[in-house]
Coordinates of C-alpha atoms (C1' of nucleotides) in Angstrom, one line a residue:
Chain A
M111 CA 71.4 58.2 179.8
E112 CA 69.0 55.3 180.2
P113 CA 66.8 56.4 183.1
G114 CA 65.7 53.5 185.3
I115 CA 68.6 51.3 184.2
V116 CA 71.2 53.1 186.1
K117 CA 71.9 51.5 189.4
P118 CA 74.2 53.0 192.0
S119 CA 76.8 50.2 191.6
L120 CA 77.0 50.9 187.9
E121 CA 78.8 54.2 188.2
A122 CA 80.7 52.9 191.1
C123 CA 81.9 50.0 189.0
A124 CA 83.0 52.2 186.2
R125 CA 84.8 54.4 188.7
E126 CA 86.6 51.4 190.2
I127 CA 87.8 50.2 186.8
L128 CA 88.9 53.7 185.9
D129 CA 90.9 54.0 189.1
V130 CA 92.4 50.5 189.3
A131 CA 93.3 49.6 185.8
P132 CA 96.1 52.2 185.6
L133 CA 97.5 50.9 188.9
V134 CA 97.6 47.4 187.6
M135 CA 99.3 48.5 184.3
R136 CA 101.9 50.4 186.2
G137 CA 102.7 47.4 188.2
I138 CA 103.0 45.2 185.2
R139 CA 105.1 47.8 183.3
N140 CA 107.5 48.3 186.1
E141 CA 108.0 44.6 186.6
L142 CA 108.5 44.1 182.9
R143 CA 111.1 46.8 182.9
K144 CA 113.0 45.4 185.8
R145 CA 113.2 41.9 184.3
G146 CA 116.6 41.6 182.8
A147 CA 116.9 45.4 182.3
K148 CA 114.6 47.4 180.1
I149 CA 114.0 44.6 177.7
L150 CA 110.5 45.0 176.6
S151 CA 107.6 47.4 176.8
V152 CA 104.1 46.0 177.4
P153 CA 103.0 46.3 173.8
Q154 CA 106.2 44.7 172.6
F155 CA 105.8 41.9 175.1
R156 CA 102.2 41.3 173.9
T157 CA 103.3 41.4 170.3
L158 CA 106.0 38.9 170.8
G159 CA 103.5 36.7 172.5
F160 CA 101.1 36.9 169.7
I161 CA 103.7 36.2 167.0
S162 CA 104.9 33.3 169.1
R163 CA 101.4 31.8 169.1
H164 CA 101.0 32.6 165.4
Q165 CA 104.3 32.1 163.7
G166 CA 104.1 33.5 160.1
T167 CA 101.3 35.9 160.9
S168 CA 101.1 39.2 159.0
L169 CA 101.6 42.8 160.2
S170 CA 97.9 43.6 159.8
E171 CA 96.8 40.6 161.8
V172 CA 99.1 41.5 164.7
A173 CA 98.0 45.1 164.6
E174 CA 94.4 44.0 164.6
H175 CA 94.7 41.7 167.5
I176 CA 97.0 43.8 169.7
G177 CA 94.8 46.8 168.9
L178 CA 97.3 49.2 167.2
T179 CA 97.1 51.0 163.9
L180 CA 99.2 49.6 161.1
P181 CA 101.8 52.4 161.2
A182 CA 102.1 52.0 165.0
M183 CA 102.6 48.3 164.7
S184 CA 105.0 48.8 161.8
T185 CA 107.2 51.0 164.0
L186 CA 106.9 48.6 166.9
I187 CA 108.0 45.7 164.7
D188 CA 110.9 47.9 163.5
G189 CA 112.2 47.9 167.0
L190 CA 111.8 44.2 167.5
V191 CA 113.6 43.4 164.3
A192 CA 116.4 45.9 165.0
R193 CA 117.1 44.0 168.3
N194 CA 116.7 40.7 166.5
Y195 CA 113.8 39.5 168.5
A196 CA 111.5 39.2 165.4
V197 CA 112.1 38.3 161.8
R198 CA 110.2 40.2 159.0
K199 CA 110.1 38.6 155.6
I200 CA 108.1 39.2 152.4
D201 CA 105.5 36.5 151.8
P202 CA 106.4 35.0 148.4
D203 CA 102.8 34.2 147.7
D204 CA 101.7 37.8 148.2
R205 CA 104.5 40.2 148.0
R206 CA 102.6 42.9 149.8
R207 CA 102.3 40.8 152.9
M208 CA 105.0 40.7 155.6
T209 CA 105.5 37.4 157.3
L210 CA 106.5 37.6 161.0
T211 CA 108.3 35.1 163.1
L212 CA 110.2 35.1 166.3
S213 CA 114.0 34.6 166.3
D214 CA 115.5 32.2 168.8
T215 CA 116.6 35.3 170.8
G216 CA 113.1 36.6 170.7
Q217 CA 111.7 33.3 171.8
R218 CA 114.1 33.2 174.8
M219 CA 113.5 36.9 175.6
L220 CA 109.7 36.3 175.6
Q221 CA 110.1 33.2 177.7
S222 CA 112.2 35.0 180.3
A223 CA 110.1 38.1 180.4
R224 CA 106.9 36.1 180.7
E225 CA 108.2 33.8 183.4
G226 CA 109.7 36.6 185.4
T227 CA 106.7 38.9 185.2
Q228 CA 104.1 36.2 185.6
A229 CA 106.0 34.7 188.5
H230 CA 106.3 38.0 190.2
L231 CA 102.6 38.6 189.7
A232 CA 101.9 35.2 191.0
R233 CA 103.9 35.8 194.1
Q234 CA 101.9 38.9 194.9
L235 CA 98.7 37.0 194.3
S236 CA 99.8 34.1 196.5
K237 CA 99.1 36.3 199.5
L238 CA 95.4 36.1 198.6
Q239 CA 92.8 33.6 199.6
E240 CA 91.7 31.2 196.9
T241 CA 88.3 32.9 196.8
D242 CA 89.9 36.2 196.0
R243 CA 91.8 34.8 193.2
R244 CA 88.6 33.2 191.8
T245 CA 87.0 36.6 192.0
I246 CA 89.8 38.1 190.0
V247 CA 89.8 35.5 187.4
A248 CA 86.0 35.8 187.0
A249 CA 86.2 39.5 186.8
M250 CA 89.0 39.3 184.1
R251 CA 86.9 37.0 182.0
I252 CA 83.9 39.4 182.2
L253 CA 86.1 42.4 181.3
R254 CA 87.7 40.5 178.5
G255 CA 84.2 40.0 177.1
I256 CA 83.6 43.7 177.2
F257 CA 86.9 45.1 176.1
G258 CA 88.6 42.4 174.2
E259 CA 88.8 40.5 171.1
V260 CA 89.9 37.0 171.6
E261 CA 93.6 37.7 170.9
T262 CA 94.5 34.0 171.1
Chain B
M255 CA 109.4 29.4 193.1
E256 CA 107.7 28.3 196.4
P257 CA 107.0 24.7 195.9
G258 CA 103.8 23.6 197.4
I259 CA 102.3 27.0 197.5
V260 CA 101.7 27.3 193.8
K261 CA 98.3 26.2 192.9
P262 CA 97.1 26.0 189.3
S263 CA 94.8 29.0 189.6
L264 CA 97.7 31.2 190.7
E265 CA 99.5 31.2 187.4
A266 CA 96.2 31.3 185.6
C267 CA 95.2 34.3 187.6
A268 CA 98.4 36.1 186.8
R269 CA 98.0 35.2 183.2
E270 CA 94.5 36.6 183.1
I271 CA 95.5 39.9 184.6
L272 CA 98.5 40.1 182.2
D273 CA 96.1 39.5 179.3
V274 CA 93.2 41.6 180.2
A275 CA 94.6 44.7 181.9
P276 CA 96.1 46.1 178.6
L277 CA 92.7 45.5 176.9
V278 CA 90.9 47.5 179.5
M279 CA 93.5 50.3 179.4
R280 CA 93.2 50.5 175.6
G281 CA 89.4 50.8 176.0
I282 CA 89.7 53.6 178.5
R283 CA 92.4 55.4 176.5
N284 CA 90.4 55.3 173.3
E285 CA 87.3 56.6 174.9
L286 CA 89.2 59.3 176.7
R287 CA 90.7 60.4 173.3
K288 CA 87.3 60.5 171.7
R289 CA 85.8 62.6 174.4
G290 CA 85.9 66.2 173.1
A291 CA 88.7 65.5 170.8
K292 CA 92.1 64.4 172.1
I293 CA 91.9 66.4 175.2
L294 CA 93.6 64.3 177.8
S295 CA 95.8 61.3 178.1
V296 CA 95.2 58.8 180.9
P297 CA 98.0 60.1 183.1
Q298 CA 96.9 63.7 182.5
F299 CA 93.4 62.7 183.4
R300 CA 94.5 61.0 186.6
T301 CA 96.8 63.9 187.5
L302 CA 94.0 66.5 187.1
G303 CA 91.9 64.3 189.2
F304 CA 94.5 64.2 192.0
I305 CA 95.1 67.9 191.9
S306 CA 91.4 68.5 192.0
R307 CA 91.1 66.4 195.1
H308 CA 94.2 68.0 196.6
Q309 CA 94.3 71.7 195.6
G310 CA 97.7 73.2 196.4
T311 CA 99.5 69.9 196.4
S312 CA 103.2 69.8 195.3
L313 CA 104.8 68.2 192.3
S314 CA 106.5 65.5 194.4
E315 CA 103.2 64.5 196.0
V316 CA 101.5 64.2 192.7
A317 CA 104.4 62.2 191.2
E318 CA 104.4 59.9 194.2
H319 CA 100.6 59.2 194.1
I320 CA 100.3 58.9 190.4
G321 CA 103.4 56.8 190.2
L322 CA 105.7 58.8 188.0
T323 CA 109.2 60.0 188.4
L324 CA 109.7 63.7 189.2
P325 CA 111.0 64.6 185.8
A326 CA 108.2 62.8 184.1
M327 CA 105.6 64.5 186.2
S328 CA 107.3 67.9 185.7
T329 CA 107.0 67.4 182.0
L330 CA 103.4 66.3 182.2
I331 CA 102.5 69.3 184.3
D332 CA 104.3 71.5 181.7
G333 CA 101.7 70.3 179.2
L334 CA 98.8 70.9 181.6
V335 CA 100.0 74.4 182.4
A336 CA 100.6 75.2 178.7
R337 CA 97.0 74.4 178.0
N338 CA 95.9 76.3 181.0
Y339 CA 94.4 73.4 182.8
A340 CA 96.6 73.6 185.8
V341 CA 98.3 76.5 187.6
R342 CA 101.8 76.1 188.9
K343 CA 103.1 78.6 191.5
I344 CA 106.0 78.8 193.9
D345 CA 105.0 78.2 197.4
P346 CA 106.0 81.4 199.4
D347 CA 106.6 79.3 202.5
D348 CA 109.1 77.1 200.8
R349 CA 110.4 78.5 197.6
R350 CA 111.6 75.1 196.4
R351 CA 108.1 73.8 196.4
M352 CA 105.6 74.1 193.5
T353 CA 102.0 74.6 194.4
L354 CA 99.5 73.0 192.0
T355 CA 95.9 74.0 191.5
L356 CA 93.3 73.5 188.7
S357 CA 92.2 76.4 186.6
D358 CA 88.5 76.8 185.9
T359 CA 89.1 75.5 182.5
G360 CA 90.9 72.5 183.9
Q361 CA 88.1 71.8 186.3
R362 CA 85.6 71.9 183.5
M363 CA 87.8 69.7 181.3
L364 CA 88.2 67.2 184.0
Q365 CA 84.5 67.1 184.7
S366 CA 83.6 66.6 181.1
A367 CA 86.3 64.0 180.5
R368 CA 85.3 62.1 183.6
E369 CA 81.6 62.2 183.0
G370 CA 82.0 61.2 179.4
T371 CA 84.4 58.4 180.0
Q372 CA 82.7 57.1 183.0
A373 CA 79.3 57.3 181.4
H374 CA 80.6 55.4 178.4
L375 CA 82.1 52.7 180.6
A376 CA 78.9 52.6 182.6
R377 CA 76.9 52.0 179.4
Q378 CA 79.1 49.1 178.5
L379 CA 78.8 47.7 182.0
S380 CA 75.0 48.1 182.0
K381 CA 74.8 45.1 179.7
L382 CA 76.0 43.0 182.5
Q383 CA 74.1 41.3 185.3
E384 CA 74.2 42.8 188.7
T385 CA 76.3 39.9 190.0
D386 CA 78.9 40.4 187.3
R387 CA 79.3 44.0 188.3
R388 CA 79.6 43.0 191.9
T389 CA 82.4 40.6 190.9
I390 CA 84.2 43.3 189.0
V391 CA 84.0 45.7 191.9
A392 CA 85.2 43.1 194.3
A393 CA 88.1 42.2 192.0
M394 CA 89.1 45.9 191.6
R395 CA 89.2 46.3 195.3
I396 CA 91.4 43.3 195.7
L397 CA 93.7 44.5 193.0
R398 CA 93.9 47.9 194.4
G399 CA 95.1 46.4 197.6
I400 CA 97.9 44.7 195.7
F401 CA 98.9 47.3 193.2
G402 CA 97.9 50.5 194.6
E403 CA 98.5 53.1 197.1
V404 CA 95.4 54.9 198.3
E405 CA 95.7 57.7 195.8
T406 CA 92.7 59.4 197.3
Chain C
dT283 C1' 124.2 68.5 203.0
dA284 C1' 119.4 67.3 201.8
dT285 C1' 115.3 68.5 199.3
dT286 C1' 112.5 70.2 195.4
dG287 C1' 112.3 70.9 190.8
dT288 C1' 114.0 71.5 186.0
dT289 C1' 116.7 70.5 181.8
dA290 C1' 118.9 67.5 178.7
dT291 C1' 118.8 63.3 176.4
dA292 C1' 116.9 59.3 174.6
dC293 C1' 113.6 55.8 173.7
dT294 C1' 108.8 54.1 173.0
dC295 C1' 103.9 54.7 172.1
dT296 C1' 100.5 56.2 169.1
dA297 C1' 97.7 58.6 165.8
dT298 C1' 96.8 60.7 161.1
dA299 C1' 98.2 61.7 156.4
dA300 C1' 100.6 60.7 152.4
dC301 C1' 103.0 57.5 150.0
dT302 C1' 104.8 52.9 147.5
dA303 C1' 104.3 48.4 145.9
dT304 C1' 101.5 44.6 144.7
dA305 C1' 97.2 42.4 143.4
Chain D
dT292 C1' 90.7 50.1 142.3
dA293 C1' 91.7 47.8 146.7
dT294 C1' 95.0 46.0 149.9
dA295 C1' 99.4 45.7 152.7
dG296 C1' 102.9 48.2 154.5
dT297 C1' 106.1 52.2 155.1
dT298 C1' 107.5 57.0 155.9
dA299 C1' 106.7 61.5 157.6
dT300 C1' 105.2 64.1 161.2
dA301 C1' 103.8 65.2 165.7
dG302 C1' 102.8 65.0 170.7
dA303 C1' 102.7 62.3 174.9
dG304 C1' 104.9 59.1 178.1
dT305 C1' 108.8 57.8 180.6
dA306 C1' 113.4 56.9 182.4
dT307 C1' 118.2 58.4 183.9
dA308 C1' 121.7 61.8 184.6
dA309 C1' 123.1 66.3 185.4
dC310 C1' 122.0 70.6 187.1
dA311 C1' 120.0 74.8 189.9
dA312 C1' 117.7 76.8 193.7
dT313 C1' 116.3 76.7 198.4
dA314 C1' 116.4 75.0 203.1

DNA sequence: TATTGTTATACTCTATAACTATA
DNA sequence: TATAGTTATAGAGTATAACAATA
């Protein structure tokens, strides 16, 4: 595309990401599924996390930050509400808006899934040298800059 | 879990991966979807790639390497066969076995999806410094060691 | 009996289009 | 009219359980 800019490692880098990202996701997904029996999908997990950090957020905000369309998020939230992990209420100040919070159950579920998955991941990472972990953290930050919004 | 082994950067590292991996996947998925109009999902893309590298492979082999269950892969292949991207034949030497190959259409489709997606990714990565790309490649290799089989 | 696949069933993910309710 | 959500629809992803065919 841009002649002269393309260096060999560019394509190689893209290729590596294309190859490895799915593997990592599969690992995370499987682990999440094992934790306490098919509790949460990855998007549900991330959504609970976001709501937990932003109690009272709206559907649009969650959708925006997680990266789903509104209808997709609406459905996803349906599932969380049905299992009583999240609470969906109409905002009295603007009755079009839905206010989202975690239930106590949801909070516990998130906690447990997060601890389990993160601990499992940490255990795998503990085999690595400190330098390798630093490399990974550095790479994740770079990738976040490219692919991500802040999502805090 | 293992007192004394856990260093601060361990949990941080796990957390980073947990945060960033989904973002990267979303980027890849969206791009793949844009390419030539909703052609291929990520697993389909990966499956075509594997078959391309292993013409005549069996269903079990693909499932194993891509990381899906047999029924899931069977269904996925149904889709590829229906769109004439892949050809599924009974192996005459062992009639239980299904032999998988790419059709010409599939080969072209794979080529185009791969080029498009990889090029797009490469374009995003071209904004980075050489060192950053090196960091990413290094991290991907480390992660592949943890999460992946070879899948060549 | 063991292996290779497929079918049946059941969720979730995710998008687009069309709609409702509120502002 | 513009905004926030929901419903309808549709296809893919994915698992488990039960089954059929072949070795």
